[in-house]
Coordinates of C-alpha atoms in Angstrom, one line a residue:
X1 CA 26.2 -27.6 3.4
X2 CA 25.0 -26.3 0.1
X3 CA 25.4 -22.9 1.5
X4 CA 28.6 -23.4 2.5
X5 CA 29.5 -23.9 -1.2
X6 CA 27.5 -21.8 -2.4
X7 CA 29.3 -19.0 -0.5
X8 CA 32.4 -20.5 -1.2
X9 CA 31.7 -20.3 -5.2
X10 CA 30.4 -16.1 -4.4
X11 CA 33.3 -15.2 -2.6
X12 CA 35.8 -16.7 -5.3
X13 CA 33.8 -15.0 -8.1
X14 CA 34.2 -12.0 -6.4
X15 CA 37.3 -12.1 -5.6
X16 CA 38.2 -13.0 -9.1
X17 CA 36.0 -10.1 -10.4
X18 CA 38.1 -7.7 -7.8
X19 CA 41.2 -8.9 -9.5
X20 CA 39.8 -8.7 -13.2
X21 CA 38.7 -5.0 -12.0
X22 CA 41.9 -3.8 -10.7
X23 CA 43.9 -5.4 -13.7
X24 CA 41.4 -3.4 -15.9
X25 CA 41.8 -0.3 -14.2
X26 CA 45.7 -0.7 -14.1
X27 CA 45.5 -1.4 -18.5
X28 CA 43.1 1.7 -18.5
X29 CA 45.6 3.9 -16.3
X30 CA 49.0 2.4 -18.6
X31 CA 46.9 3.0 -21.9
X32 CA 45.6 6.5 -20.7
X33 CA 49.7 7.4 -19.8
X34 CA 50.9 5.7 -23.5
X35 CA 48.1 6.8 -25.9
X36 CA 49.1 10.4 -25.3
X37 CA 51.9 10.7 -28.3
X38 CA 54.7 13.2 -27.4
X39 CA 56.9 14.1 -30.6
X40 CA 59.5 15.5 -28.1
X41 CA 61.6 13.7 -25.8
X42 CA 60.1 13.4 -22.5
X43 CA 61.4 16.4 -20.4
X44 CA 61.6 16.6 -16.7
X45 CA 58.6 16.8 -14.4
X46 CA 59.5 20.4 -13.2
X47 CA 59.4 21.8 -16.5
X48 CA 55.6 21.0 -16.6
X49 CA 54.9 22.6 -13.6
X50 CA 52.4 25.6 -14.0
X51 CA 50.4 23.9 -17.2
X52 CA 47.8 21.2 -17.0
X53 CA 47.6 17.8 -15.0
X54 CA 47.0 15.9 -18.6
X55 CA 49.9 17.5 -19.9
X56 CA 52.0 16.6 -16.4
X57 CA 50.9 13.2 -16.0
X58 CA 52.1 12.1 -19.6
X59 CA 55.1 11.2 -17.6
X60 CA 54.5 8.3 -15.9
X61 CA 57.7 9.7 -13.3
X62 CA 55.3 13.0 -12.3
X63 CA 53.7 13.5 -10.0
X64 CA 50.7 16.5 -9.8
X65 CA 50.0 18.7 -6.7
X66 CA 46.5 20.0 -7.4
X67 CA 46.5 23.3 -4.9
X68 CA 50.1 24.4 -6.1
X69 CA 50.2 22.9 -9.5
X70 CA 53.1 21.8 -9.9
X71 CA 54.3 18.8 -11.5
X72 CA 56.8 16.9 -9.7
X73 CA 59.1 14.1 -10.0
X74 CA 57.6 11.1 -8.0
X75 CA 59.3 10.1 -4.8
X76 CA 60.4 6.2 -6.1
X77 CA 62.2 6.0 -2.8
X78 CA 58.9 5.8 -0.9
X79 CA 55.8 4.3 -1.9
X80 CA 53.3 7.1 -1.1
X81 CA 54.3 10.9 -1.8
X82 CA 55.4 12.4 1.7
X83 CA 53.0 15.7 2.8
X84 CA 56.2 17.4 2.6
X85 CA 55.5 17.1 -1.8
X86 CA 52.0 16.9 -1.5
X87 CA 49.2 16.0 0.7
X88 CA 47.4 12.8 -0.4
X89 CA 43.9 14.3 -1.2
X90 CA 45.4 16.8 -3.7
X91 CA 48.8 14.5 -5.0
X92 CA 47.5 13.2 -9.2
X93 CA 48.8 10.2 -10.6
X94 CA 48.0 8.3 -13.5
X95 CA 44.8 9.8 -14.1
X96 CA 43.7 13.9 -12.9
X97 CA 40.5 12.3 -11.3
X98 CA 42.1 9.7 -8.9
X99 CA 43.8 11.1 -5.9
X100 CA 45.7 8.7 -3.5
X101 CA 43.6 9.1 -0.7
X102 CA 40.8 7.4 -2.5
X103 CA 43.3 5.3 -4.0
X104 CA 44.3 3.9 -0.8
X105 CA 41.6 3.5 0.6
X106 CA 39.1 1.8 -2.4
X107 CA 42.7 -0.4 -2.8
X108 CA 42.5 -1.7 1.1
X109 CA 38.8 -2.0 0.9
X110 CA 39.2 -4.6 -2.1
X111 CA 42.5 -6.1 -0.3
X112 CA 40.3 -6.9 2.5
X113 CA 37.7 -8.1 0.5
X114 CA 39.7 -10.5 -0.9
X115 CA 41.4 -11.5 2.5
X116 CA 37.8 -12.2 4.1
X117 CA 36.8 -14.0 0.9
X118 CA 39.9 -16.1 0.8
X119 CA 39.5 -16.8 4.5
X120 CA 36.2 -18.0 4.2
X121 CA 36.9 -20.4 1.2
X122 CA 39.5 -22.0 3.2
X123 CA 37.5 -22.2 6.2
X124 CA 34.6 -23.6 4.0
X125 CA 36.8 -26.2 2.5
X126 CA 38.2 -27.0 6.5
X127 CA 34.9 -27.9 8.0
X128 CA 33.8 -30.1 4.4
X129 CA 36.7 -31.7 4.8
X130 CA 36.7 -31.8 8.8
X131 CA 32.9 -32.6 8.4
X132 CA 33.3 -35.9 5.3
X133 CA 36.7 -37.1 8.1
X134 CA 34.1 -36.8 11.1
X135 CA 30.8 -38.7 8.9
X136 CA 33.4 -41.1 8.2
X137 CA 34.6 -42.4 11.4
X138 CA 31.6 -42.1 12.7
X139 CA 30.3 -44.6 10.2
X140 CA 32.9 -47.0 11.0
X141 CA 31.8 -46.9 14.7
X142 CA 28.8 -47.5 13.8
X143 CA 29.7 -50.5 11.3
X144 CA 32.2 -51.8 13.7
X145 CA 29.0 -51.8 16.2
X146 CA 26.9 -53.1 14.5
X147 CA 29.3 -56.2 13.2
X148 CA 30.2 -56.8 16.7
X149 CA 26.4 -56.8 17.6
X150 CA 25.4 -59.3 15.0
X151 CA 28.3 -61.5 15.8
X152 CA 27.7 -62.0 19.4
X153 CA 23.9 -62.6 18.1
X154 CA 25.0 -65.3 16.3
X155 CA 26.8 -66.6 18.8
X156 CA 24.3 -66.6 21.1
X157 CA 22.1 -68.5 18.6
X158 CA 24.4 -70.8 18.1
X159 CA 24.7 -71.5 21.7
X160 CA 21.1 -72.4 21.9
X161 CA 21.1 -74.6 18.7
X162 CA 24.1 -76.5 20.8
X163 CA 21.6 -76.8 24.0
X164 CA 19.1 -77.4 21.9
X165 CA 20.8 -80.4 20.0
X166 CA 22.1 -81.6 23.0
X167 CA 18.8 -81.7 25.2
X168 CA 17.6 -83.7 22.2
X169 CA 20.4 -86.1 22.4
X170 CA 20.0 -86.9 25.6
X171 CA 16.3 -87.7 25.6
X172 CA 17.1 -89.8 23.0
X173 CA 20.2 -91.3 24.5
X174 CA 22.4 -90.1 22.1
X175 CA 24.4 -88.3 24.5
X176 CA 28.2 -89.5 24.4
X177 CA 30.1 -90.0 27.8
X178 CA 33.3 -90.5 25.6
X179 CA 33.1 -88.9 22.2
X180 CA 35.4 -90.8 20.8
X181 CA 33.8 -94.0 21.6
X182 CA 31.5 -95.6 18.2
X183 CA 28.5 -96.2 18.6
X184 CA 28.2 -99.6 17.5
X185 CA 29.9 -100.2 21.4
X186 CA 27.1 -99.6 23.6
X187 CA 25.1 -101.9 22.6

């Protein structure tokens, strides 16, 4: 049971670290895109095509194809760049060094992490809590037997206490045909 929770508290750490990670590499991917200072207004993607992928990706709306490069504006209406703009090993965004194929794939990687993780908290906590139900009623079986056990003990010894009592009564002549009749009227 202890490694149950111990598991339990691993996987939440890392899934908490995984978050914590991915938040830090989202704040380092905004502050690489806004600590680059442009005195001009930001001009279309297009017109950066031909010069470097820093200078291209200032934009947070382009988009840099590696082979050809070209700076385009980012396809917003889908959520990965179609092969028609760029294939996904070559395609820049946010940072020269990250492509989206690694992208994708360290980002479902950690997704599933986290699902597993998550799963296996929740199963951990199912069986404790399945586990503390079953010790439960199975210790009220048990008390419920063993009350039941001890009473019909006692009853039994009370029984033989009665037998006992009355065998003495009667070799005494105590016994009484009529217990309602005094004693005082046999005599």
């Amino acid at each position: 049971m202890m490694t149950l929770f111990r598991l339990c508290s691993t996987s939440t750490m890392f899934a908490f670290l995984s978050v914590l990670l991915f938040f830090s590499l989202r704040l380092v991917v905004t502050e690489a895109q806004t600590s680059t200072p442009s005195a001009a207004p930001i001009a279309s993607c297009a017109a950066k095509s031909n010069t470097s992928c820093e200078e291209c990706l200032q934009n947070v709306n382009c988009l840099w194809c590696l082979p050809t490069k070209q700076c385009v504006d980012y396809p917003v209406k889908s959520v990965l760049p179609p092969s028609s703009v760029c294939p996904l090993k070559e395609a820049r965004w946010g940072l020269c060094w990250v492509n989206f194929q690694i992208l994708i794939i360290t980002l479902s990687v950690i997704a599933g992490v986290l699902l597993i993780a998550l799963l296996a908290c929740c199963m951990c906590c199912c069986c404790r809590r399945r586990r503390t139900r079953n010790d439960d009623d199975d210790d009220d079986i048990r008390q419920a037997q063993q009350t039941h056990a001890r009473n019909s003990r006692q009853k039994e010894r009370r029984m033989e206490m009665q037998l006992r009592h009355d065998k003495i009564r009667q070799k005494y002549g105590l016994t009484k045909d009529n217990p309602y009749s005094r004693i005082d009227d046999k005599k």
